[in-house]
Amino acid sequence: MDIQDVKLSYQRCCERGEEFFDSFYANLVDRETAIGQLFADTDMQKQNELIEVGIGHLIAFAEGDEQAERSIREIGRTHSRHYINVRPEYYPLWVESLMKAAKEHDPQFNATLETQWRNTLAPGIALIVSLYE
């Protein structure tokens, strides 16, 4: 797994700014309308900032970064059934929506890079889902 390639891809996506994140959320809501309800009263500019940092933490966690692990654990806690209640079955939809947005906004995106992205995200997503109680 070459996390450096994922970092560069993410950087290219982030260079698109709000357009990338807006595309991601549009993809996500298109996949599951119930997810849209979770964002009904959300300041999406602030949410875009949070997701930008969160994806960075997922990438850093895959590299073994301890601070990123703490951040991922906090995301897992706040997204559990006791707080925001992001159900575990939403995470595969989240990944698919992110892959679609990356494909749309990273001109170098290809099948190999998609596999690298998925492999990089998987450990952090698994940790978040494991904390859904």
CSV table of N, CA and C in Angstrom, one decimal:
chain,number,residue,atom,x,y,z
A,1,MET,N,0.9,-1.2,0.0
A,1,MET,CA,0.0,0.0,0.0
A,1,MET,C,0.9,1.2,0.0
A,2,ASP,N,0.7,2.1,-0.9
A,2,ASP,CA,1.5,3.3,-1.0
A,2,ASP,C,0.7,4.5,-0.6
A,3,ILE,N,0.8,4.8,0.7
A,3,ILE,CA,0.0,5.9,1.3
A,3,ILE,C,0.4,7.3,0.7
A,4,GLN,N,1.6,7.4,0.3
A,4,GLN,CA,2.1,8.6,-0.3
A,4,GLN,C,1.3,9.0,-1.6
A,5,ASP,N,0.9,8.0,-2.4
A,5,ASP,CA,0.1,8.2,-3.6
A,5,ASP,C,-1.3,8.7,-3.2
A,6,VAL,N,-1.8,8.2,-2.1
A,6,VAL,CA,-3.1,8.6,-1.6
A,6,VAL,C,-3.0,10.0,-1.1
A,7,LYS,N,-2.0,10.4,-0.4
A,7,LYS,CA,-1.8,11.7,0.1
A,7,LYS,C,-1.8,12.7,-1.0
A,8,LEU,N,-1.1,12.4,-2.1
A,8,LEU,CA,-1.0,13.3,-3.2
A,8,LEU,C,-2.3,13.4,-3.9
A,9,SER,N,-3.0,12.3,-4.0
A,9,SER,CA,-4.4,12.3,-4.6
A,9,SER,C,-5.3,13.2,-3.8
A,10,TYR,N,-5.2,13.0,-2.5
A,10,TYR,CA,-6.1,13.8,-1.6
A,10,TYR,C,-5.7,15.3,-1.7
A,11,GLN,N,-4.5,15.6,-1.8
A,11,GLN,CA,-4.0,17.0,-2.0
A,11,GLN,C,-4.6,17.6,-3.3
A,12,ARG,N,-4.6,16.8,-4.4
A,12,ARG,CA,-5.2,17.2,-5.7
A,12,ARG,C,-6.7,17.5,-5.5
A,13,CYS,N,-7.3,16.6,-4.8
A,13,CYS,CA,-8.8,16.8,-4.5
A,13,CYS,C,-9.0,18.1,-3.7
A,14,CYS,N,-8.2,18.3,-2.7
A,14,CYS,CA,-8.4,19.4,-1.8
A,14,CYS,C,-8.1,20.7,-2.5
A,15,GLU,N,-7.3,20.7,-3.5
A,15,GLU,CA,-7.0,21.9,-4.3
A,15,GLU,C,-8.3,22.4,-5.0
A,16,ARG,N,-9.2,21.5,-5.2
A,16,ARG,CA,-10.5,21.9,-5.8
A,16,ARG,C,-11.4,22.6,-4.8
A,17,GLY,N,-11.0,22.5,-3.5
A,17,GLY,CA,-11.7,23.2,-2.5
A,17,GLY,C,-13.1,22.7,-2.2
A,18,GLU,N,-14.0,23.6,-2.0
A,18,GLU,CA,-15.4,23.3,-1.6
A,18,GLU,C,-16.1,22.4,-2.7
A,19,GLU,N,-15.7,22.5,-3.9
A,19,GLU,CA,-16.2,21.8,-5.0
A,19,GLU,C,-16.1,20.3,-4.8
A,20,PHE,N,-14.9,19.8,-4.3
A,20,PHE,CA,-14.6,18.4,-4.0
A,20,PHE,C,-15.6,17.9,-2.9
A,21,PHE,N,-15.6,18.7,-1.8
A,21,PHE,CA,-16.4,18.2,-0.7
A,21,PHE,C,-17.9,18.3,-0.9
A,22,ASP,N,-18.3,19.3,-1.7
A,22,ASP,CA,-19.7,19.4,-2.0
A,22,ASP,C,-20.1,18.2,-2.9
A,23,SER,N,-19.2,17.8,-3.8
A,23,SER,CA,-19.5,16.7,-4.7
A,23,SER,C,-19.6,15.4,-3.8
A,24,PHE,N,-18.7,15.3,-2.9
A,24,PHE,CA,-18.7,14.1,-2.0
A,24,PHE,C,-20.0,14.0,-1.2
A,25,TYR,N,-20.5,15.1,-0.7
A,25,TYR,CA,-21.7,15.1,0.1
A,25,TYR,C,-22.9,14.8,-0.8
A,26,ALA,N,-22.9,15.4,-2.0
A,26,ALA,CA,-24.0,15.2,-3.0
A,26,ALA,C,-24.0,13.7,-3.3
A,27,ASN,N,-22.9,13.1,-3.6
A,27,ASN,CA,-22.8,11.7,-3.8
A,27,ASN,C,-23.3,10.8,-2.7
A,28,LEU,N,-23.0,11.2,-1.5
A,28,LEU,CA,-23.4,10.5,-0.3
A,28,LEU,C,-24.9,10.5,-0.1
A,29,VAL,N,-25.5,11.7,-0.2
A,29,VAL,CA,-27.0,11.9,-0.1
A,29,VAL,C,-27.7,11.1,-1.2
A,30,ASP,N,-27.1,11.1,-2.4
A,30,ASP,CA,-27.8,10.4,-3.5
A,30,ASP,C,-27.8,8.9,-3.2
A,31,ARG,N,-26.8,8.4,-2.5
A,31,ARG,CA,-26.8,6.9,-2.2
A,31,ARG,C,-27.8,6.5,-1.1
A,32,GLU,N,-28.1,7.5,-0.2
A,32,GLU,CA,-29.0,7.1,1.0
A,32,GLU,C,-29.6,8.4,1.5
A,33,THR,N,-30.9,8.6,1.2
A,33,THR,CA,-31.6,9.8,1.6
A,33,THR,C,-31.6,10.1,3.1
A,34,ALA,N,-31.6,9.0,3.9
A,34,ALA,CA,-31.6,9.1,5.3
A,34,ALA,C,-30.3,9.9,5.8
A,35,ILE,N,-29.2,9.7,5.0
A,35,ILE,CA,-28.0,10.4,5.4
A,35,ILE,C,-28.2,11.9,5.3
A,36,GLY,N,-28.9,12.3,4.3
A,36,GLY,CA,-29.2,13.8,4.1
A,36,GLY,C,-29.8,14.4,5.3
A,37,GLN,N,-30.7,13.6,6.0
A,37,GLN,CA,-31.3,14.1,7.2
A,37,GLN,C,-30.3,14.4,8.3
A,38,LEU,N,-29.2,13.7,8.3
A,38,LEU,CA,-28.2,13.9,9.3
A,38,LEU,C,-27.5,15.3,9.2
A,39,PHE,N,-27.6,15.8,8.0
A,39,PHE,CA,-27.0,17.1,7.7
A,39,PHE,C,-28.0,18.3,7.5
A,40,ALA,N,-29.3,18.0,7.9
A,40,ALA,CA,-30.4,19.0,7.7
A,40,ALA,C,-30.1,20.3,8.3
A,41,ASP,N,-29.5,20.4,9.5
A,41,ASP,CA,-29.3,21.7,10.1
A,41,ASP,C,-27.8,22.0,10.3
A,42,THR,N,-27.0,21.5,9.3
A,42,THR,CA,-25.6,21.5,9.4
A,42,THR,C,-25.0,22.7,8.6
A,43,ASP,N,-24.1,23.4,9.2
A,43,ASP,CA,-23.3,24.4,8.4
A,43,ASP,C,-22.3,23.7,7.5
A,44,MET,N,-22.6,23.6,6.3
A,44,MET,CA,-21.8,22.7,5.4
A,44,MET,C,-20.4,23.3,5.2
A,45,GLN,N,-20.2,24.6,5.3
A,45,GLN,CA,-18.9,25.1,5.2
A,45,GLN,C,-18.0,24.5,6.3
A,46,LYS,N,-18.6,24.6,7.5
A,46,LYS,CA,-17.9,24.0,8.7
A,46,LYS,C,-17.7,22.5,8.5
A,47,GLN,N,-18.8,21.8,8.0
A,47,GLN,CA,-18.7,20.4,7.8
A,47,GLN,C,-17.6,20.0,6.8
A,48,ASN,N,-17.5,20.8,5.8
A,48,ASN,CA,-16.4,20.6,4.8
A,48,ASN,C,-15.0,20.7,5.5
A,49,GLU,N,-14.9,21.6,6.4
A,49,GLU,CA,-13.6,21.8,7.1
A,49,GLU,C,-13.3,20.5,8.0
A,50,LEU,N,-14.4,20.1,8.6
A,50,LEU,CA,-14.3,18.9,9.5
A,50,LEU,C,-13.9,17.6,8.7
A,51,ILE,N,-14.6,17.4,7.6
A,51,ILE,CA,-14.3,16.2,6.8
A,51,ILE,C,-12.9,16.3,6.2
A,52,GLU,N,-12.5,17.5,5.8
A,52,GLU,CA,-11.1,17.6,5.3
A,52,GLU,C,-10.1,17.1,6.3
A,53,VAL,N,-10.3,17.5,7.5
A,53,VAL,CA,-9.4,17.1,8.6
A,53,VAL,C,-9.6,15.6,8.9
A,54,GLY,N,-10.8,15.2,9.0
A,54,GLY,CA,-11.1,13.8,9.3
A,54,GLY,C,-10.5,12.8,8.3
A,55,ILE,N,-10.6,13.1,7.0
A,55,ILE,CA,-10.0,12.3,6.0
A,55,ILE,C,-8.4,12.3,6.2
A,56,GLY,N,-7.9,13.4,6.5
A,56,GLY,CA,-6.5,13.5,6.8
A,56,GLY,C,-6.1,12.6,8.0
A,57,HIS,N,-6.9,12.5,9.0
A,57,HIS,CA,-6.7,11.6,10.1
A,57,HIS,C,-6.8,10.2,9.7
A,58,LEU,N,-7.7,9.8,8.9
A,58,LEU,CA,-7.8,8.5,8.4
A,58,LEU,C,-6.5,8.0,7.7
A,59,ILE,N,-6.0,8.9,6.9
A,59,ILE,CA,-4.8,8.6,6.1
A,59,ILE,C,-3.6,8.5,7.1
A,60,ALA,N,-3.5,9.5,8.0
A,60,ALA,CA,-2.4,9.4,9.0
A,60,ALA,C,-2.5,8.2,9.9
A,61,PHE,N,-3.7,7.8,10.3
A,61,PHE,CA,-3.9,6.6,11.1
A,61,PHE,C,-3.4,5.3,10.4
A,62,ALA,N,-3.6,5.3,9.1
A,62,ALA,CA,-3.1,4.1,8.3
A,62,ALA,C,-1.6,4.1,8.3
A,63,GLU,N,-0.9,5.2,8.6
A,63,GLU,CA,0.5,5.3,8.7
A,63,GLU,C,1.0,5.0,10.1
A,64,GLY,N,0.1,4.8,11.0
A,64,GLY,CA,0.4,4.5,12.4
A,64,GLY,C,0.5,5.7,13.3
A,65,ASP,N,0.1,6.8,12.9
A,65,ASP,CA,0.1,8.0,13.7
A,65,ASP,C,-0.8,7.9,15.0
A,66,GLU,N,-0.2,8.0,16.2
A,66,GLU,CA,-0.9,7.9,17.4
A,66,GLU,C,-1.9,9.0,17.6
A,67,GLN,N,-1.6,10.2,17.3
A,67,GLN,CA,-2.5,11.3,17.4
A,67,GLN,C,-3.7,11.1,16.5
A,68,ALA,N,-3.5,10.6,15.3
A,68,ALA,CA,-4.6,10.3,14.4
A,68,ALA,C,-5.5,9.3,15.0
A,69,GLU,N,-4.9,8.3,15.6
A,69,GLU,CA,-5.7,7.2,16.3
A,69,GLU,C,-6.6,7.8,17.3
A,70,ARG,N,-6.1,8.7,18.1
A,70,ARG,CA,-7.0,9.4,19.1
A,70,ARG,C,-8.1,10.1,18.5
A,71,SER,N,-7.8,10.8,17.4
A,71,SER,CA,-8.8,11.5,16.7
A,71,SER,C,-9.9,10.6,16.1
A,72,ILE,N,-9.4,9.5,15.5
A,72,ILE,CA,-10.3,8.5,14.9
A,72,ILE,C,-11.2,7.9,16.0
A,73,ARG,N,-10.6,7.7,17.1
A,73,ARG,CA,-11.4,7.1,18.3
A,73,ARG,C,-12.5,8.2,18.7
A,74,GLU,N,-12.1,9.4,18.7
A,74,GLU,CA,-13.1,10.5,19.0
A,74,GLU,C,-14.2,10.6,18.0
A,75,ILE,N,-13.9,10.4,16.7
A,75,ILE,CA,-14.9,10.4,15.7
A,75,ILE,C,-15.8,9.2,15.9
A,76,GLY,N,-15.2,8.1,16.2
A,76,GLY,CA,-16.0,6.9,16.5
A,76,GLY,C,-17.0,7.1,17.7
A,77,ARG,N,-16.5,7.8,18.7
A,77,ARG,CA,-17.4,8.0,19.9
A,77,ARG,C,-18.5,9.0,19.5
A,78,THR,N,-18.2,10.1,18.8
A,78,THR,CA,-19.2,11.1,18.5
A,78,THR,C,-20.2,10.7,17.4
A,79,HIS,N,-19.8,9.7,16.6
A,79,HIS,CA,-20.6,9.2,15.6
A,79,HIS,C,-21.4,7.9,16.0
A,80,SER,N,-21.2,7.5,17.2
A,80,SER,CA,-21.9,6.3,17.7
A,80,SER,C,-23.4,6.6,17.9
A,81,ARG,N,-24.1,5.5,18.3
A,81,ARG,CA,-25.6,5.6,18.4
A,81,ARG,C,-25.9,6.6,19.6
A,82,HIS,N,-25.0,6.8,20.5
A,82,HIS,CA,-25.3,7.7,21.6
A,82,HIS,C,-25.2,9.2,21.3
A,83,TYR,N,-24.7,9.5,20.2
A,83,TYR,CA,-24.5,10.9,19.8
A,83,TYR,C,-25.1,11.2,18.4
A,84,ILE,N,-24.3,11.2,17.4
A,84,ILE,CA,-24.8,11.6,16.0
A,84,ILE,C,-25.6,10.4,15.4
A,85,ASN,N,-25.2,9.2,15.8
A,85,ASN,CA,-25.9,7.9,15.4
A,85,ASN,C,-25.7,7.7,13.9
A,86,VAL,N,-24.4,7.7,13.4
A,86,VAL,CA,-24.1,7.3,12.1
A,86,VAL,C,-24.0,5.8,12.0
A,87,ARG,N,-25.0,5.2,11.4
A,87,ARG,CA,-25.1,3.7,11.5
A,87,ARG,C,-23.9,3.1,10.7
A,88,PRO,N,-23.4,1.9,11.2
A,88,PRO,CA,-22.3,1.2,10.5
A,88,PRO,C,-22.5,1.0,9.0
A,89,GLU,N,-23.7,0.7,8.6
A,89,GLU,CA,-24.0,0.4,7.2
A,89,GLU,C,-23.8,1.6,6.3
A,90,TYR,N,-23.7,2.8,6.9
A,90,TYR,CA,-23.4,4.0,6.1
A,90,TYR,C,-22.0,4.2,5.7
A,91,TYR,N,-21.1,3.5,6.4
A,91,TYR,CA,-19.7,3.7,6.1
A,91,TYR,C,-19.3,3.2,4.7
A,92,PRO,N,-19.7,2.1,4.2
A,92,PRO,CA,-19.4,1.7,2.9
A,92,PRO,C,-19.9,2.7,1.8
A,93,LEU,N,-21.1,3.3,2.1
A,93,LEU,CA,-21.7,4.3,1.2
A,93,LEU,C,-20.8,5.5,1.3
A,94,TRP,N,-20.2,5.8,2.4
A,94,TRP,CA,-19.3,7.0,2.6
A,94,TRP,C,-18.1,6.8,1.8
A,95,VAL,N,-17.5,5.6,1.8
A,95,VAL,CA,-16.3,5.3,1.0
A,95,VAL,C,-16.6,5.4,-0.4
A,96,GLU,N,-17.7,4.8,-0.9
A,96,GLU,CA,-18.1,4.8,-2.3
A,96,GLU,C,-18.3,6.3,-2.8
A,97,SER,N,-18.9,7.1,-1.9
A,97,SER,CA,-19.1,8.5,-2.3
A,97,SER,C,-17.8,9.3,-2.4
A,98,LEU,N,-16.9,8.9,-1.5
A,98,LEU,CA,-15.5,9.6,-1.5
A,98,LEU,C,-14.8,9.1,-2.8
A,99,MET,N,-14.9,7.9,-3.1
A,99,MET,CA,-14.2,7.4,-4.3
A,99,MET,C,-14.7,8.0,-5.6
A,100,LYS,N,-16.0,8.2,-5.6
A,100,LYS,CA,-16.6,8.9,-6.8
A,100,LYS,C,-16.2,10.3,-6.9
A,101,ALA,N,-16.1,11.0,-5.7
A,101,ALA,CA,-15.7,12.4,-5.7
A,101,ALA,C,-14.2,12.5,-6.1
A,102,ALA,N,-13.4,11.6,-5.6
A,102,ALA,CA,-12.0,11.6,-6.0
A,102,ALA,C,-11.8,11.3,-7.5
A,103,LYS,N,-12.6,10.4,-8.0
A,103,LYS,CA,-12.5,10.1,-9.4
A,103,LYS,C,-12.9,11.4,-10.2
A,104,GLU,N,-13.9,12.1,-9.8
A,104,GLU,CA,-14.3,13.3,-10.4
A,104,GLU,C,-13.3,14.5,-10.4
A,105,HIS,N,-12.5,14.5,-9.3
A,105,HIS,CA,-11.7,15.7,-9.0
A,105,HIS,C,-10.2,15.5,-9.1
A,106,ASP,N,-9.8,14.3,-9.1
A,106,ASP,CA,-8.3,14.0,-9.2
A,106,ASP,C,-8.1,13.5,-10.6
A,107,PRO,N,-7.5,14.3,-11.5
A,107,PRO,CA,-7.2,13.9,-12.9
A,107,PRO,C,-6.3,12.7,-13.0
A,108,GLN,N,-5.6,12.3,-11.9
A,108,GLN,CA,-4.7,11.2,-12.0
A,108,GLN,C,-5.3,9.9,-11.4
A,109,PHE,N,-6.6,10.0,-11.0
A,109,PHE,CA,-7.2,8.9,-10.3
A,109,PHE,C,-7.4,7.7,-11.3
A,110,ASN,N,-7.1,6.5,-10.8
A,110,ASN,CA,-7.2,5.3,-11.7
A,110,ASN,C,-7.5,4.1,-10.7
A,111,ALA,N,-7.6,3.0,-11.3
A,111,ALA,CA,-8.0,1.8,-10.5
A,111,ALA,C,-7.0,1.4,-9.4
A,112,THR,N,-5.7,1.6,-9.8
A,112,THR,CA,-4.7,1.3,-8.8
A,112,THR,C,-4.8,2.3,-7.6
A,113,LEU,N,-4.9,3.5,-7.9
A,113,LEU,CA,-5.1,4.5,-6.9
A,113,LEU,C,-6.3,4.3,-6.0
A,114,GLU,N,-7.4,3.9,-6.7
A,114,GLU,CA,-8.6,3.6,-5.9
A,114,GLU,C,-8.4,2.5,-4.9
A,115,THR,N,-7.7,1.5,-5.3
A,115,THR,CA,-7.4,0.4,-4.4
A,115,THR,C,-6.5,0.9,-3.2
A,116,GLN,N,-5.6,1.7,-3.5
A,116,GLN,CA,-4.7,2.3,-2.5
A,116,GLN,C,-5.5,3.2,-1.5
A,117,TRP,N,-6.4,4.0,-2.1
A,117,TRP,CA,-7.3,4.7,-1.2
A,117,TRP,C,-8.1,3.8,-0.3
A,118,ARG,N,-8.8,2.8,-0.9
A,118,ARG,CA,-9.6,1.9,-0.1
A,118,ARG,C,-8.8,1.2,1.0
A,119,ASN,N,-7.6,0.8,0.7
A,119,ASN,CA,-6.8,0.1,1.7
A,119,ASN,C,-6.3,1.0,2.8
A,120,THR,N,-6.1,2.3,2.4
A,120,THR,CA,-5.7,3.3,3.4
A,120,THR,C,-6.8,3.6,4.3
A,121,LEU,N,-8.0,3.8,3.8
A,121,LEU,CA,-9.2,4.2,4.6
A,121,LEU,C,-9.7,3.0,5.5
A,122,ALA,N,-9.5,1.8,5.1
A,122,ALA,CA,-10.1,0.7,5.8
A,122,ALA,C,-9.8,0.5,7.2
A,123,PRO,N,-8.5,0.7,7.7
A,123,PRO,CA,-8.3,0.5,9.1
A,123,PRO,C,-9.0,1.6,10.0
A,124,GLY,N,-9.0,2.8,9.6
A,124,GLY,CA,-9.7,3.9,10.3
A,124,GLY,C,-11.2,3.7,10.3
A,125,ILE,N,-11.8,3.3,9.2
A,125,ILE,CA,-13.2,3.1,9.1
A,125,ILE,C,-13.6,1.9,10.0
A,126,ALA,N,-12.8,0.8,10.0
A,126,ALA,CA,-13.1,-0.3,10.9
A,126,ALA,C,-13.0,0.1,12.3
A,127,LEU,N,-12.1,0.9,12.7
A,127,LEU,CA,-12.1,1.4,14.1
A,127,LEU,C,-13.3,2.2,14.4
A,128,ILE,N,-13.7,3.1,13.6
A,128,ILE,CA,-14.9,3.9,13.9
A,128,ILE,C,-16.1,3.0,14.0
A,129,VAL,N,-16.3,2.1,13.1
A,129,VAL,CA,-17.4,1.2,13.2
A,129,VAL,C,-17.4,0.3,14.4
A,130,SER,N,-16.2,-0.1,14.9
A,130,SER,CA,-16.1,-0.9,16.1
A,130,SER,C,-16.5,-0.2,17.3
A,131,LEU,N,-16.5,1.2,17.3
A,131,LEU,CA,-16.9,2.0,18.4
A,131,LEU,C,-18.4,2.3,18.5
A,132,TYR,N,-19.1,1.9,17.5
A,132,TYR,CA,-20.6,2.1,17.4
A,132,TYR,C,-21.2,1.2,18.4
A,133,GLU,N,-21.7,1.7,19.5
A,133,GLU,CA,-22.3,0.9,20.6
A,133,GLU,C,-23.7,1.2,20.8
